[in-house]
Each structure stands twice: as C-alpha cells, then as structure tokens.
mmCIF file with all atom_site columns, N, CA and C in Angstrom:
data_model
loop_
_atom_site.group_PDB
_atom_site.id
_atom_site.type_symbol
_atom_site.label_atom_id
_atom_site.label_alt_id
_atom_site.label_comp_id
_atom_site.label_asym_id
_atom_site.label_entity_id
_atom_site.label_seq_id
_atom_site.pdbx_PDB_ins_code
_atom_site.Cartn_x
_atom_site.Cartn_y
_atom_site.Cartn_z
_atom_site.occupancy
_atom_site.B_iso_or_equiv
_atom_site.pdbx_formal_charge
_atom_site.auth_seq_id
_atom_site.auth_comp_id
_atom_site.auth_asym_id
_atom_site.auth_atom_id
_atom_site.pdbx_PDB_model_num
ATOM 1   N N  . MET A 1 1  ? 147.417 39.273 -57.052 1.00 35.00 ? 1  MET A N  1
ATOM 2   C CA . MET A 1 1  ? 146.398 38.357 -57.717 1.00 35.00 ? 1  MET A CA 1
ATOM 3   C C  . MET A 1 1  ? 146.140 39.152 -58.948 1.00 35.00 ? 1  MET A C  1
ATOM 4   N N  . PHE A 1 2  ? 145.848 38.454 -60.100 1.00 42.00 ? 2  PHE A N  1
ATOM 5   C CA . PHE A 1 2  ? 145.651 39.114 -61.468 1.00 42.00 ? 2  PHE A CA 1
ATOM 6   C C  . PHE A 1 2  ? 144.105 38.521 -61.986 1.00 42.00 ? 2  PHE A C  1
ATOM 7   N N  . CYS A 1 3  ? 143.965 39.275 -62.793 1.00 50.00 ? 3  CYS A N  1
ATOM 8   C CA . CYS A 1 3  ? 142.511 39.419 -63.468 1.00 50.00 ? 3  CYS A CA 1
ATOM 9   C C  . CYS A 1 3  ? 142.745 38.426 -64.797 1.00 50.00 ? 3  CYS A C  1
ATOM 10  N N  . LEU A 1 4  ? 141.972 37.538 -64.879 1.00 48.00 ? 4  LEU A N  1
ATOM 11  C CA . LEU A 1 4  ? 142.181 36.800 -66.445 1.00 48.00 ? 4  LEU A CA 1
ATOM 12  C C  . LEU A 1 4  ? 140.598 36.969 -66.998 1.00 48.00 ? 4  LEU A C  1
ATOM 13  N N  . CYS A 1 5  ? 141.023 38.134 -67.744 1.00 54.00 ? 5  CYS A N  1
ATOM 14  C CA . CYS A 1 5  ? 139.711 38.403 -68.518 1.00 54.00 ? 5  CYS A CA 1
ATOM 15  C C  . CYS A 1 5  ? 140.017 38.801 -70.117 1.00 54.00 ? 5  CYS A C  1
ATOM 16  N N  . ASN A 1 6  ? 139.243 39.123 -71.073 1.00 51.00 ? 6  ASN A N  1
ATOM 17  C CA . ASN A 1 6  ? 139.382 39.371 -72.443 1.00 51.00 ? 6  ASN A CA 1
ATOM 18  C C  . ASN A 1 6  ? 139.436 40.786 -72.519 1.00 51.00 ? 6  ASN A C  1
ATOM 19  N N  . PHE A 1 7  ? 140.842 41.741 -72.591 1.00 51.00 ? 7  PHE A N  1
ATOM 20  C CA . PHE A 1 7  ? 140.716 43.192 -72.675 1.00 51.00 ? 7  PHE A CA 1
ATOM 21  C C  . PHE A 1 7  ? 140.932 43.226 -74.139 1.00 51.00 ? 7  PHE A C  1
ATOM 22  N N  . LYS A 1 8  ? 139.626 43.493 -74.712 1.00 57.00 ? 8  LYS A N  1
ATOM 23  C CA . LYS A 1 8  ? 139.634 44.064 -76.277 1.00 57.00 ? 8  LYS A CA 1
ATOM 24  C C  . LYS A 1 8  ? 140.602 45.106 -76.616 1.00 57.00 ? 8  LYS A C  1
ATOM 25  N N  . ASN A 1 9  ? 140.540 46.548 -75.824 1.00 62.00 ? 9  ASN A N  1
ATOM 26  C CA . ASN A 1 9  ? 140.966 47.642 -76.112 1.00 62.00 ? 9  ASN A CA 1
ATOM 27  C C  . ASN A 1 9  ? 142.510 47.339 -75.364 1.00 62.00 ? 9  ASN A C  1
ATOM 28  N N  . LYS A 1 10 ? 143.558 47.950 -76.336 1.00 68.00 ? 10 LYS A N  1
ATOM 29  C CA . LYS A 1 10 ? 144.869 48.033 -76.120 1.00 68.00 ? 10 LYS A CA 1
ATOM 30  C C  . LYS A 1 10 ? 145.235 48.971 -74.720 1.00 68.00 ? 10 LYS A C  1
ATOM 31  N N  . LEU A 1 11 ? 144.130 49.821 -74.822 1.00 69.00 ? 11 LEU A N  1
ATOM 32  C CA . LEU A 1 11 ? 144.465 50.942 -73.705 1.00 69.00 ? 11 LEU A CA 1
ATOM 33  C C  . LEU A 1 11 ? 144.449 49.915 -72.417 1.00 69.00 ? 11 LEU A C  1
ATOM 34  N N  . ILE A 1 12 ? 142.964 49.220 -72.200 1.00 68.00 ? 12 ILE A N  1
ATOM 35  C CA . ILE A 1 12 ? 142.873 48.688 -71.174 1.00 68.00 ? 12 ILE A CA 1
ATOM 36  C C  . ILE A 1 12 ? 144.163 47.355 -70.916 1.00 68.00 ? 12 ILE A C  1
ATOM 37  N N  . GLU A 1 13 ? 144.774 46.913 -72.125 1.00 69.00 ? 13 GLU A N  1
ATOM 38  C CA . GLU A 1 13 ? 145.736 46.022 -71.805 1.00 69.00 ? 13 GLU A CA 1
ATOM 39  C C  . GLU A 1 13 ? 146.892 46.768 -71.125 1.00 69.00 ? 13 GLU A C  1
ATOM 40  N N  . GLN A 1 14 ? 146.918 47.954 -71.539 1.00 73.00 ? 14 GLN A N  1
ATOM 41  C CA . GLN A 1 14 ? 148.225 48.457 -70.740 1.00 73.00 ? 14 GLN A CA 1
ATOM 42  C C  . GLN A 1 14 ? 147.986 48.953 -69.424 1.00 73.00 ? 14 GLN A C  1
ATOM 43  N N  . LEU A 1 15 ? 146.516 49.705 -69.291 1.00 70.00 ? 15 LEU A N  1
ATOM 44  C CA . LEU A 1 15 ? 146.126 49.437 -67.885 1.00 70.00 ? 15 LEU A CA 1
ATOM 45  C C  . LEU A 1 15 ? 146.535 48.429 -66.873 1.00 70.00 ? 15 LEU A C  1
ATOM 46  N N  . LYS A 1 16 ? 146.070 47.443 -67.311 1.00 67.00 ? 16 LYS A N  1
ATOM 47  C CA . LYS A 1 16 ? 146.079 45.904 -66.805 1.00 67.00 ? 16 LYS A CA 1
ATOM 48  C C  . LYS A 1 16 ? 147.881 45.696 -66.372 1.00 67.00 ? 16 LYS A C  1
ATOM 49  N N  . GLN A 1 17 ? 148.570 46.119 -67.218 1.00 68.00 ? 17 GLN A N  1
ATOM 50  C CA . GLN A 1 17 ? 150.073 46.232 -66.498 1.00 68.00 ? 17 GLN A CA 1
ATOM 51  C C  . GLN A 1 17 ? 150.398 46.974 -65.509 1.00 68.00 ? 17 GLN A C  1
ATOM 52  N N  . TYR A 1 18 ? 149.746 48.325 -65.491 1.00 65.00 ? 18 TYR A N  1
ATOM 53  C CA . TYR A 1 18 ? 150.116 49.167 -64.105 1.00 65.00 ? 18 TYR A CA 1
ATOM 54  C C  . TYR A 1 18 ? 149.205 49.168 -62.987 1.00 65.00 ? 18 TYR A C  1
ATOM 55  N N  . TYR A 1 19 ? 148.000 48.536 -63.203 1.00 62.00 ? 19 TYR A N  1
ATOM 56  C CA . TYR A 1 19 ? 147.314 48.460 -62.168 1.00 62.00 ? 19 TYR A CA 1
ATOM 57  C C  . TYR A 1 19 ? 146.830 46.915 -61.910 1.00 62.00 ? 19 TYR A C  1
ATOM 58  N N  . TYR A 1 20 ? 147.875 45.853 -62.069 1.00 56.00 ? 20 TYR A N  1
ATOM 59  C CA . TYR A 1 20 ? 147.629 44.759 -61.738 1.00 56.00 ? 20 TYR A CA 1
ATOM 60  C C  . TYR A 1 20 ? 146.777 44.059 -60.858 1.00 56.00 ? 20 TYR A C  1
ATOM 61  N N  . ILE A 1 21 ? 146.877 45.009 -59.547 1.00 46.00 ? 21 ILE A N  1
ATOM 62  C CA . ILE A 1 21 ? 146.414 44.598 -58.274 1.00 46.00 ? 21 ILE A CA 1
ATOM 63  C C  . ILE A 1 21 ? 144.849 44.559 -58.474 1.00 46.00 ? 21 ILE A C  1
ATOM 64  N N  . PHE A 1 22 ? 144.238 45.461 -59.324 1.00 54.00 ? 22 PHE A N  1
ATOM 65  C CA . PHE A 1 22 ? 142.861 45.456 -59.460 1.00 54.00 ? 22 PHE A CA 1
ATOM 66  C C  . PHE A 1 22 ? 142.505 44.272 -60.473 1.00 54.00 ? 22 PHE A C  1
ATOM 67  N N  . CYS A 1 23 ? 141.310 44.149 -60.212 1.00 55.00 ? 23 CYS A N  1
ATOM 68  C CA . CYS A 1 23 ? 140.390 43.266 -61.118 1.00 55.00 ? 23 CYS A CA 1
ATOM 69  C C  . CYS A 1 23 ? 139.925 43.969 -62.023 1.00 55.00 ? 23 CYS A C  1
ATOM 70  N N  . LEU A 1 24 ? 140.145 44.287 -63.168 1.00 53.00 ? 24 LEU A N  1
ATOM 71  C CA . LEU A 1 24 ? 139.475 45.418 -64.053 1.00 53.00 ? 24 LEU A CA 1
ATOM 72  C C  . LEU A 1 24 ? 138.138 45.005 -64.409 1.00 53.00 ? 24 LEU A C  1
ATOM 73  N N  . CYS A 1 25 ? 137.735 43.786 -64.498 1.00 57.00 ? 25 CYS A N  1
ATOM 74  C CA . CYS A 1 25 ? 136.836 43.177 -65.156 1.00 57.00 ? 25 CYS A CA 1
ATOM 75  C C  . CYS A 1 25 ? 135.530 43.389 -64.390 1.00 57.00 ? 25 CYS A C  1
ATOM 76  N N  . ASN A 1 26 ? 136.003 43.524 -63.129 1.00 59.00 ? 26 ASN A N  1
ATOM 77  C CA . ASN A 1 26 ? 134.395 43.859 -62.012 1.00 59.00 ? 26 ASN A CA 1
ATOM 78  C C  . ASN A 1 26 ? 133.928 45.359 -61.993 1.00 59.00 ? 26 ASN A C  1
ATOM 79  N N  . PHE A 1 27 ? 134.717 46.243 -62.690 1.00 58.00 ? 27 PHE A N  1
ATOM 80  C CA . PHE A 1 27 ? 134.419 47.666 -62.693 1.00 58.00 ? 27 PHE A CA 1
ATOM 81  C C  . PHE A 1 27 ? 133.548 47.765 -63.815 1.00 58.00 ? 27 PHE A C  1
ATOM 82  N N  . LYS A 1 28 ? 133.341 47.105 -64.680 1.00 61.00 ? 28 LYS A N  1
ATOM 83  C CA . LYS A 1 28 ? 133.030 47.593 -65.839 1.00 61.00 ? 28 LYS A CA 1
ATOM 84  C C  . LYS A 1 28 ? 132.752 48.460 -66.498 1.00 61.00 ? 28 LYS A C  1
ATOM 85  N N  . ASN A 1 29 ? 131.751 49.319 -67.376 1.00 59.00 ? 29 ASN A N  1
ATOM 86  C CA . ASN A 1 29 ? 132.085 50.385 -67.963 1.00 59.00 ? 29 ASN A CA 1
ATOM 87  C C  . ASN A 1 29 ? 132.578 51.416 -67.326 1.00 59.00 ? 29 ASN A C  1
ATOM 88  N N  . LYS A 1 30 ? 132.216 51.998 -66.216 1.00 67.00 ? 30 LYS A N  1
ATOM 89  C CA . LYS A 1 30 ? 132.189 53.029 -65.598 1.00 67.00 ? 30 LYS A CA 1
ATOM 90  C C  . LYS A 1 30 ? 133.449 53.512 -65.485 1.00 67.00 ? 30 LYS A C  1
ATOM 91  N N  . LEU A 1 31 ? 134.239 52.477 -64.757 1.00 69.00 ? 31 LEU A N  1
ATOM 92  C CA . LEU A 1 31 ? 135.778 52.884 -64.169 1.00 69.00 ? 31 LEU A CA 1
ATOM 93  C C  . LEU A 1 31 ? 136.559 52.588 -65.512 1.00 69.00 ? 31 LEU A C  1
ATOM 94  N N  . ILE A 1 32 ? 136.047 52.025 -66.483 1.00 67.00 ? 32 ILE A N  1
ATOM 95  C CA . ILE A 1 32 ? 136.830 52.270 -67.664 1.00 67.00 ? 32 ILE A CA 1
ATOM 96  C C  . ILE A 1 32 ? 137.006 53.351 -68.603 1.00 67.00 ? 32 ILE A C  1
ATOM 97  N N  . GLU A 1 33 ? 135.669 53.505 -68.390 1.00 70.00 ? 33 GLU A N  1
ATOM 98  C CA . GLU A 1 33 ? 135.592 55.049 -69.332 1.00 70.00 ? 33 GLU A CA 1
ATOM 99  C C  . GLU A 1 33 ? 136.215 56.116 -68.278 1.00 70.00 ? 33 GLU A C  1
ATOM 100 N N  . GLN A 1 34 ? 136.307 56.352 -67.276 1.00 76.00 ? 34 GLN A N  1
ATOM 101 C CA . GLN A 1 34 ? 136.830 57.305 -66.283 1.00 76.00 ? 34 GLN A CA 1
ATOM 102 C C  . GLN A 1 34 ? 138.395 57.506 -66.742 1.00 76.00 ? 34 GLN A C  1
ATOM 103 N N  . LEU A 1 35 ? 138.798 55.943 -66.633 1.00 75.00 ? 35 LEU A N  1
ATOM 104 C CA . LEU A 1 35 ? 140.011 55.887 -66.544 1.00 75.00 ? 35 LEU A CA 1
ATOM 105 C C  . LEU A 1 35 ? 140.612 56.297 -68.206 1.00 75.00 ? 35 LEU A C  1
ATOM 106 N N  . LYS A 1 36 ? 139.945 55.586 -69.285 1.00 76.00 ? 36 LYS A N  1
ATOM 107 C CA . LYS A 1 36 ? 139.957 56.509 -70.768 1.00 76.00 ? 36 LYS A CA 1
ATOM 108 C C  . LYS A 1 36 ? 140.408 57.878 -70.769 1.00 76.00 ? 36 LYS A C  1
ATOM 109 N N  . GLN A 1 37 ? 139.124 58.501 -69.822 1.00 79.00 ? 37 GLN A N  1
ATOM 110 C CA . GLN A 1 37 ? 139.123 60.065 -70.143 1.00 79.00 ? 37 GLN A CA 1
ATOM 111 C C  . GLN A 1 37 ? 140.381 60.513 -69.272 1.00 79.00 ? 37 GLN A C  1
ATOM 112 N N  . ALA A 1 38 ? 140.896 59.901 -68.515 1.00 81.00 ? 38 ALA A N  1
ATOM 113 C CA . ALA A 1 38 ? 141.884 60.536 -67.483 1.00 81.00 ? 38 ALA A CA 1
ATOM 114 C C  . ALA A 1 38 ? 143.163 60.327 -68.409 1.00 81.00 ? 38 ALA A C  1
ATOM 115 N N  . ILE A 1 39 ? 143.428 59.313 -69.195 1.00 74.00 ? 39 ILE A N  1
ATOM 116 C CA . ILE A 1 39 ? 144.341 59.469 -69.676 1.00 74.00 ? 39 ILE A CA 1
ATOM 117 C C  . ILE A 1 39 ? 144.208 60.453 -70.701 1.00 74.00 ? 39 ILE A C  1
ATOM 118 N N  . MET A 1 40 ? 143.418 60.666 -71.524 1.00 69.00 ? 40 MET A N  1
ATOM 119 C CA . MET A 1 40 ? 143.069 61.729 -72.446 1.00 69.00 ? 40 MET A CA 1
ATOM 120 C C  . MET A 1 40 ? 143.292 63.106 -71.815 1.00 69.00 ? 40 MET A C  1
#
C-alpha cells in the first residue's frame, strides 16, 4: 500500500521511499520530528 499525501519536505519524500509500507500521513508531527532527529 502507498500513502498518497502532500509531502512538502524533501526529507519526508525520501523517507516515503524507504518506508513506503507505512502511511506517514497518519503519524502527524511527532513521528516526523523523531525521524528527522534520528537522521540528524
């Protein structure tokens, strides 16, 4: 399955490719921020 959402951040666009199984839209800001911090 693939989540069709508007990913404004290119980082999220990249994450979407690696974690395509998950629908990142449903996780809101908390998971996104955690993922960004994990990358950094």
